[in-house]
């Protein structure tokens, strides 16, 4: 399976509707906490993670993909501005739901659906600033990262990079876009600070740059000659920088996936030594690592039929077995 990591800025963002949790939400929150928290100790908010409308990259999630992501994002933590060191400033998703917005249509004329999540932050001193920012709407954008199995052409259904159609162009009155299908992992979501219009501007030109560069690459791929102006060269260098950053993100993702596979391998008692597993993992592709992770998780779930995965980070000193699923 082809695997592609995608990072998307959500269209809707954060809406702090009802900052006190319902009884059910509090129950879900307490599945993740070390000690029982009261309603007054948590800040709960809604956030739109993604939708099925065509984004600035000319791509969109299919409605089926949104329903897959609905399962994948539960329990995932959100960090502030892609900075994993801001460890205390993390929010966690406790529930997700695909919602239709009646009367609204996507750019392709389909009914509009979005993936909404409820997330919480403990009301600690360290989080006070972030909570105030969320409340006042200064921080309201989020971006999400996930891995999808396929990006298909909306016109012909082929893998987008293999067919002759181009994102953003119309064919017989139909807009071509990349359809993000079969997501199999959701690995992060982040708050994006947006007071800076500068930032929005940078993102925009950055996207156009990528489109142009993709066009140039496609031409080169077809064996056509390309004349580059000084500005194009400059853009090409910028594009290479972007790719370098994506590669870095990929390495980070691969490393965390490998660590997870190693932990799971030990937890399900495969009998394979950590050293051997580590060596094998090194030669695996990300898709293969993902396959191992899924298989191990399944095995672990079968070993512990009464413990749903929701257990996540809950620690209970009462259970001697706890260490086994506290992975
Ligand atoms: Zn096509």
Tab-separated table of C-alpha atoms and ligand atoms in Angstrom:
chain	number	residue	atom	x	y	z
A	1	UNK	CA	0.000	0.000	0.000
A	2	UNK	CA	1.197	3.464	-0.831
A	3	UNK	CA	1.300	5.614	2.272
A	4	UNK	CA	1.249	9.356	2.419
A	5	UNK	CA	1.416	11.603	5.432
A	6	UNK	CA	-0.807	14.620	5.137
A	7	UNK	CA	-0.913	17.717	7.287
A	8	UNK	CA	-4.007	19.873	7.032
A	9	UNK	CA	-5.114	23.146	8.496
A	10	UNK	CA	-8.699	22.837	9.654
A	11	UNK	CA	-11.288	25.097	8.093
A	12	UNK	CA	-13.463	25.609	11.161
A	13	UNK	CA	-11.080	25.560	14.070
A	14	UNK	CA	-11.815	25.895	17.737
A	15	UNK	CA	-15.135	26.926	19.215
A	16	UNK	CA	-15.182	26.891	23.015
A	17	UNK	CA	-18.918	26.218	23.142
A	18	UNK	CA	-19.713	25.079	26.658
A	19	UNK	CA	-16.458	24.953	28.572
A	20	UNK	CA	-17.864	22.709	31.329
A	21	UNK	CA	-17.989	18.975	30.617
A	22	UNK	CA	-21.160	16.894	30.679
A	23	UNK	CA	-21.235	13.903	33.042
A	24	UNK	CA	-20.428	11.567	30.138
A	25	UNK	CA	-17.558	13.787	29.011
A	26	UNK	CA	-16.154	13.836	32.516
A	27	UNK	CA	-16.296	10.026	32.561
A	28	UNK	CA	-14.345	9.896	29.281
A	29	UNK	CA	-11.803	12.431	30.558
A	30	UNK	CA	-11.203	10.398	33.678
A	31	UNK	CA	-10.263	7.377	31.580
A	32	UNK	CA	-7.063	9.283	30.793
A	33	UNK	CA	-6.193	10.878	34.079
A	34	UNK	CA	-4.127	9.629	36.960
A	35	UNK	CA	-6.599	10.865	39.492
A	36	UNK	CA	-10.300	11.567	39.206
A	37	UNK	CA	-10.837	15.155	38.023
A	38	UNK	CA	-13.920	17.215	38.788
A	39	UNK	CA	-15.861	19.280	36.271
A	40	UNK	CA	-14.293	22.456	37.637
A	41	UNK	CA	-10.789	21.182	36.964
A	42	UNK	CA	-11.126	20.773	33.223
A	43	UNK	CA	-11.720	23.019	30.244
A	44	UNK	CA	-13.625	21.357	27.421
A	45	UNK	CA	-13.921	22.742	23.923
A	46	UNK	CA	-15.043	21.775	20.433
A	47	UNK	CA	-12.742	21.727	17.485
A	48	UNK	CA	-13.318	21.040	13.814
A	49	UNK	CA	-10.485	18.798	12.700
A	50	UNK	CA	-11.204	18.455	8.994
A	51	UNK	CA	-13.972	18.305	6.406
A	52	UNK	CA	-14.797	17.041	2.943
A	53	UNK	CA	-14.363	20.380	1.195
A	54	UNK	CA	-11.540	21.074	-1.231
A	55	UNK	CA	-8.661	22.806	0.583
A	56	UNK	CA	-5.901	25.143	-0.543
A	57	UNK	CA	-3.876	22.173	-1.746
A	58	UNK	CA	-6.734	21.112	-4.014
A	59	UNK	CA	-7.379	18.084	-1.835
A	60	UNK	CA	-10.197	16.846	0.339
A	61	UNK	CA	-11.044	13.954	2.612
A	62	UNK	CA	-13.788	11.647	1.395
A	63	UNK	CA	-16.776	11.256	3.722
A	64	UNK	CA	-15.710	7.616	4.299
A	65	UNK	CA	-12.269	8.886	5.323
A	66	UNK	CA	-13.879	11.272	7.837
A	67	UNK	CA	-15.659	8.311	9.447
A	68	UNK	CA	-12.347	6.434	9.667
A	69	UNK	CA	-10.649	9.461	11.219
A	70	UNK	CA	-13.532	9.728	13.674
A	71	UNK	CA	-12.210	6.513	15.246
A	72	UNK	CA	-8.505	7.291	14.833
A	73	UNK	CA	-8.442	10.716	16.522
A	74	UNK	CA	-10.076	9.674	19.812
A	75	UNK	CA	-7.472	9.842	22.586
A	76	UNK	CA	-4.937	11.762	20.491
A	77	UNK	CA	-3.204	14.701	22.126
A	78	UNK	CA	-2.904	18.124	20.611
A	79	UNK	CA	0.203	20.212	21.035
A	80	UNK	CA	0.740	23.914	20.812
A	81	UNK	CA	2.232	25.111	17.543
A	82	UNK	CA	3.939	21.826	16.603
A	83	UNK	CA	6.237	22.144	19.566
A	84	UNK	CA	6.485	18.733	21.242
A	85	UNK	CA	8.569	20.218	24.078
A	86	UNK	CA	5.565	22.177	25.362
A	87	UNK	CA	4.624	18.969	27.089
A	88	UNK	CA	2.331	20.423	29.690
A	89	UNK	CA	0.313	22.324	27.162
A	90	UNK	CA	-1.485	19.392	25.684
A	91	UNK	CA	-5.141	18.876	25.100
A	92	UNK	CA	-6.676	15.507	24.491
A	93	UNK	CA	-9.565	14.463	22.274
A	94	UNK	CA	-12.211	12.510	24.162
A	95	UNK	CA	-14.785	12.067	21.419
A	96	UNK	CA	-15.232	12.662	17.684
A	97	UNK	CA	-18.265	12.906	15.474
A	98	UNK	CA	-18.840	13.397	11.767
A	99	UNK	CA	-21.461	16.095	11.330
A	100	UNK	CA	-23.417	17.231	8.311
A	101	UNK	CA	-24.130	20.908	7.826
A	102	UNK	CA	-27.478	21.121	6.137
A	103	UNK	CA	-27.688	23.478	3.201
A	104	UNK	CA	-23.935	23.799	2.846
A	105	UNK	CA	-22.183	22.376	-0.184
A	106	UNK	CA	-18.534	21.678	-0.981
A	107	UNK	CA	-16.729	23.215	-3.959
A	108	UNK	CA	-17.558	20.041	-5.855
A	109	UNK	CA	-21.280	20.422	-5.143
A	110	UNK	CA	-21.543	17.608	-2.587
A	111	UNK	CA	-23.169	17.795	0.832
A	112	UNK	CA	-20.789	19.219	3.396
A	113	UNK	CA	-19.530	17.064	6.285
A	114	UNK	CA	-16.952	17.828	8.924
A	115	UNK	CA	-15.213	15.952	11.701
A	116	UNK	CA	-15.813	17.610	15.059
A	117	UNK	CA	-14.009	16.668	18.226
A	118	UNK	CA	-14.477	17.431	21.890
A	119	UNK	CA	-11.194	17.920	23.681
A	120	UNK	CA	-10.130	18.903	27.151
A	121	UNK	CA	-7.304	20.642	28.955
A	122	UNK	CA	-6.733	20.435	32.701
A	123	UNK	CA	-7.188	23.875	34.273
A	124	UNK	CA	-3.619	24.160	35.553
A	125	UNK	CA	-1.483	27.253	35.952
A	126	UNK	CA	0.591	26.177	32.983
A	127	UNK	CA	-2.512	25.972	30.806
A	128	UNK	CA	-4.093	29.235	31.931
A	129	UNK	CA	-2.619	31.243	29.090
A	130	UNK	CA	-3.644	28.738	26.452
A	131	UNK	CA	-7.163	28.509	27.871
A	132	UNK	CA	-7.470	32.290	27.828
A	133	UNK	CA	-6.219	32.313	24.236
A	134	UNK	CA	-8.763	29.669	23.244
A	135	UNK	CA	-11.539	31.535	25.036
A	136	UNK	CA	-10.747	34.819	23.367
A	137	UNK	CA	-10.349	33.290	19.932
A	138	UNK	CA	-6.672	34.193	19.520
A	139	UNK	CA	-5.859	30.536	19.104
A	140	UNK	CA	-8.558	29.036	17.014
A	141	UNK	CA	-6.886	27.283	14.162
A	142	UNK	CA	-5.673	23.738	14.374
A	143	UNK	CA	-3.788	21.600	11.951
A	144	UNK	CA	-4.024	17.841	11.841
A	145	UNK	CA	-1.582	15.201	10.691
A	146	UNK	CA	-2.532	11.744	9.532
A	147	UNK	CA	-1.466	9.017	7.159
A	148	UNK	CA	-3.673	8.051	4.228
A	149	UNK	CA	-3.458	5.001	2.010
A	150	UNK	CA	-4.357	6.724	-1.228
A	151	UNK	CA	-4.766	10.122	-2.830
A	152	UNK	CA	-7.127	9.489	-5.707
A	153	UNK	CA	-8.056	11.677	-8.645
A	154	UNK	CA	-11.662	12.842	-8.287
A	155	UNK	CA	-12.147	12.636	-12.051
A	156	UNK	CA	-10.920	9.126	-12.877
A	157	UNK	CA	-10.300	7.456	-9.505
A	158	UNK	CA	-6.667	6.624	-10.314
A	159	UNK	CA	-3.828	7.488	-7.920
A	160	UNK	CA	-3.517	11.216	-8.555
A	161	UNK	CA	0.164	11.230	-9.450
A	162	UNK	CA	-0.371	8.487	-12.040
A	163	UNK	CA	-3.152	9.988	-14.139
A	164	UNK	CA	-3.200	12.835	-16.622
A	165	UNK	CA	-5.542	15.108	-14.654
A	166	UNK	CA	-4.402	18.128	-12.656
A	167	UNK	CA	-5.688	19.354	-9.326
A	168	UNK	CA	-7.607	22.594	-9.593
A	169	UNK	CA	-8.419	22.203	-13.296
A	170	UNK	CA	-11.874	21.492	-14.663
A	171	UNK	CA	-12.715	18.576	-16.913
A	172	UNK	CA	-16.139	18.718	-18.565
A	173	UNK	CA	-17.248	21.185	-15.915
A	174	UNK	CA	-16.014	18.978	-13.086
A	175	UNK	CA	-13.332	20.238	-10.698
A	176	UNK	CA	-10.372	17.887	-10.269
A	177	UNK	CA	-9.162	17.415	-6.711
A	178	UNK	CA	-7.128	14.884	-4.774
A	179	UNK	CA	-9.355	12.651	-2.676
A	180	UNK	CA	-7.676	11.561	0.547
A	181	UNK	CA	-8.782	7.960	1.080
A	182	UNK	CA	-8.230	5.131	3.575
A	183	UNK	CA	-6.605	6.976	6.475
A	184	UNK	CA	-4.963	4.436	8.765
A	185	UNK	CA	-3.269	6.544	11.377
A	186	UNK	CA	-3.843	9.894	13.017
A	187	UNK	CA	-0.741	11.037	14.770
A	188	UNK	CA	-1.115	14.609	15.806
A	189	UNK	CA	-3.095	17.765	15.895
A	190	UNK	CA	-1.759	21.165	16.823
A	191	UNK	CA	-2.987	24.563	17.763
A	192	UNK	CA	-1.740	27.155	15.365
A	193	UNK	CA	-1.288	30.686	16.624
A	194	UNK	CA	-2.831	33.054	14.127
A	195	UNK	CA	-2.493	36.601	15.330
A	196	UNK	CA	0.075	36.982	12.599
A	197	UNK	CA	-1.461	37.850	9.267
A	198	UNK	CA	2.099	37.492	8.142
A	199	UNK	CA	1.847	33.827	8.818
A	200	UNK	CA	-1.286	33.431	6.750
A	201	UNK	CA	0.441	35.276	3.933
A	202	UNK	CA	3.468	33.030	4.105
A	203	UNK	CA	1.308	29.933	3.992
A	204	UNK	CA	-0.483	31.173	0.927
A	205	UNK	CA	2.546	31.972	-1.181
A	206	UNK	CA	4.071	28.771	0.067
A	207	UNK	CA	1.135	26.791	-1.327
A	208	UNK	CA	1.279	28.519	-4.687
A	209	UNK	CA	4.986	27.835	-4.790
A	210	UNK	CA	4.359	24.159	-4.244
A	211	UNK	CA	1.761	24.066	-7.002
A	212	UNK	CA	4.160	25.696	-9.438
A	213	UNK	CA	6.973	23.415	-8.435
A	214	UNK	CA	4.782	20.357	-8.805
A	215	UNK	CA	3.940	21.573	-12.298
A	216	UNK	CA	7.618	21.939	-13.122
A	217	UNK	CA	8.342	18.460	-11.753
A	218	UNK	CA	5.483	16.989	-13.817
A	219	UNK	CA	6.844	18.624	-16.969
A	220	UNK	CA	10.316	17.271	-16.254
A	221	UNK	CA	8.762	13.873	-15.606
A	222	UNK	CA	7.134	13.961	-19.026
A	223	UNK	CA	10.494	14.807	-20.588
A	224	UNK	CA	9.471	18.364	-21.492
A	225	UNK	CA	12.101	21.067	-21.254
A	226	UNK	CA	11.643	23.745	-18.631
A	227	UNK	CA	13.159	27.210	-18.585
A	228	UNK	CA	13.687	28.529	-15.086
A	229	UNK	CA	13.841	32.234	-14.340
A	230	UNK	CA	15.813	33.542	-11.343
A	231	UNK	CA	12.540	33.740	-9.446
A	232	UNK	CA	11.719	30.134	-10.319
A	233	UNK	CA	15.145	29.042	-9.112
A	234	UNK	CA	14.567	30.856	-5.866
A	235	UNK	CA	11.167	29.184	-5.559
A	236	UNK	CA	12.667	25.814	-6.380
A	237	UNK	CA	15.188	26.229	-3.561
A	238	UNK	CA	12.352	27.143	-1.218
A	239	UNK	CA	10.464	24.075	-2.374
A	240	UNK	CA	13.475	21.888	-1.630
A	241	UNK	CA	13.544	23.390	1.878
A	242	UNK	CA	9.878	22.450	2.266
A	243	UNK	CA	10.643	18.901	1.163
A	244	UNK	CA	13.539	18.746	3.620
A	245	UNK	CA	11.150	19.732	6.402
A	246	UNK	CA	8.664	17.074	5.275
A	247	UNK	CA	11.482	14.517	5.303
A	248	UNK	CA	12.369	15.570	8.861
A	249	UNK	CA	8.732	15.154	9.894
A	250	UNK	CA	8.781	11.744	8.227
A	251	UNK	CA	11.851	10.674	10.190
A	252	UNK	CA	10.199	11.841	13.408
A	253	UNK	CA	7.069	9.857	12.541
A	254	UNK	CA	9.065	6.758	11.629
A	255	UNK	CA	11.045	6.902	14.868
A	256	UNK	CA	7.941	7.145	17.034
A	257	UNK	CA	6.285	4.346	15.053
A	258	UNK	CA	9.375	2.121	15.496
A	259	UNK	CA	9.422	2.798	19.253
A	260	UNK	CA	5.763	1.873	19.452
A	261	UNK	CA	6.282	-1.382	17.538
A	262	UNK	CA	9.179	-2.324	19.837
A	263	UNK	CA	7.113	-1.602	22.944
A	264	UNK	CA	4.144	-3.571	21.609
A	265	UNK	CA	6.375	-6.463	20.551
A	266	UNK	CA	7.589	-6.782	24.141
A	267	UNK	CA	4.097	-6.337	25.557
A	268	UNK	CA	2.486	-9.113	23.515
A	269	UNK	CA	5.444	-11.394	24.295
A	270	UNK	CA	6.361	-12.355	20.737
A	271	UNK	CA	9.436	-14.130	22.030
A	272	UNK	CA	11.540	-12.064	19.629
A	273	UNK	CA	14.391	-10.289	21.411
A	274	UNK	CA	14.365	-6.502	21.506
A	275	UNK	CA	17.638	-6.479	19.589
A	276	UNK	CA	16.352	-8.634	16.740
A	277	UNK	CA	13.102	-6.698	16.571
A	278	UNK	CA	15.019	-3.436	16.405
A	279	UNK	CA	17.155	-4.702	13.544
A	280	UNK	CA	14.133	-5.988	11.644
A	281	UNK	CA	12.294	-2.706	12.213
A	282	UNK	CA	15.183	-0.792	10.651
A	283	UNK	CA	14.660	-2.505	7.311
A	284	UNK	CA	10.881	-2.142	7.331
A	285	UNK	CA	8.974	0.470	5.393
A	286	UNK	CA	6.643	2.782	7.284
A	287	UNK	CA	3.664	0.871	5.861
A	288	UNK	CA	5.137	-2.410	7.138
A	289	UNK	CA	5.793	-0.907	10.561
A	290	UNK	CA	2.199	0.253	10.579
A	291	UNK	CA	1.075	-3.287	9.695
A	292	UNK	CA	3.085	-4.728	12.604
A	293	UNK	CA	1.712	-2.114	14.963
A	294	UNK	CA	-1.868	-2.914	13.967
A	295	UNK	CA	-1.258	-6.673	14.278
A	296	UNK	CA	0.384	-6.318	17.695
A	297	UNK	CA	-2.381	-4.042	18.903
A	298	UNK	CA	-4.944	-6.605	17.815
A	299	UNK	CA	-3.023	-9.332	19.611
A	300	UNK	CA	-2.778	-7.212	22.722
A	301	UNK	CA	-6.513	-6.515	22.620
A	302	UNK	CA	-7.186	-10.271	22.387
A	303	UNK	CA	-4.919	-10.926	25.351
A	304	UNK	CA	-6.881	-8.442	27.395
A	305	UNK	CA	-10.439	-8.708	26.166
A	306	UNK	CA	-11.904	-6.696	29.004
A	307	UNK	CA	-9.605	-3.735	28.605
A	308	UNK	CA	-10.566	-1.477	25.730
A	309	UNK	CA	-7.814	0.631	24.205
A	310	UNK	CA	-9.300	3.680	25.835
A	311	UNK	CA	-7.289	2.760	28.917
A	312	UNK	CA	-4.517	4.791	27.354
A	313	UNK	CA	-2.490	6.406	30.077
A	314	UNK	CA	-4.722	5.632	32.989
A	315	UNK	CA	-2.679	4.346	35.848
A	316	UNK	CA	-4.185	2.360	38.601
A	317	UNK	CA	-1.895	1.100	41.331
A	318	UNK	CA	-4.574	-1.443	42.210
A	319	UNK	CA	-3.915	-3.605	39.196
A	320	UNK	CA	-0.735	-5.601	39.060
A	321	UNK	CA	-1.405	-6.317	35.391
A	322	UNK	CA	-1.583	-2.654	34.620
A	323	UNK	CA	1.914	-2.400	33.237
A	324	UNK	CA	0.978	-4.688	30.407
A	325	UNK	CA	-1.516	-2.428	28.799
A	326	UNK	CA	-0.080	0.827	29.896
A	327	UNK	CA	1.830	1.130	26.655
B	1	LIG	ZN1	-7.417	11.397	-13.131
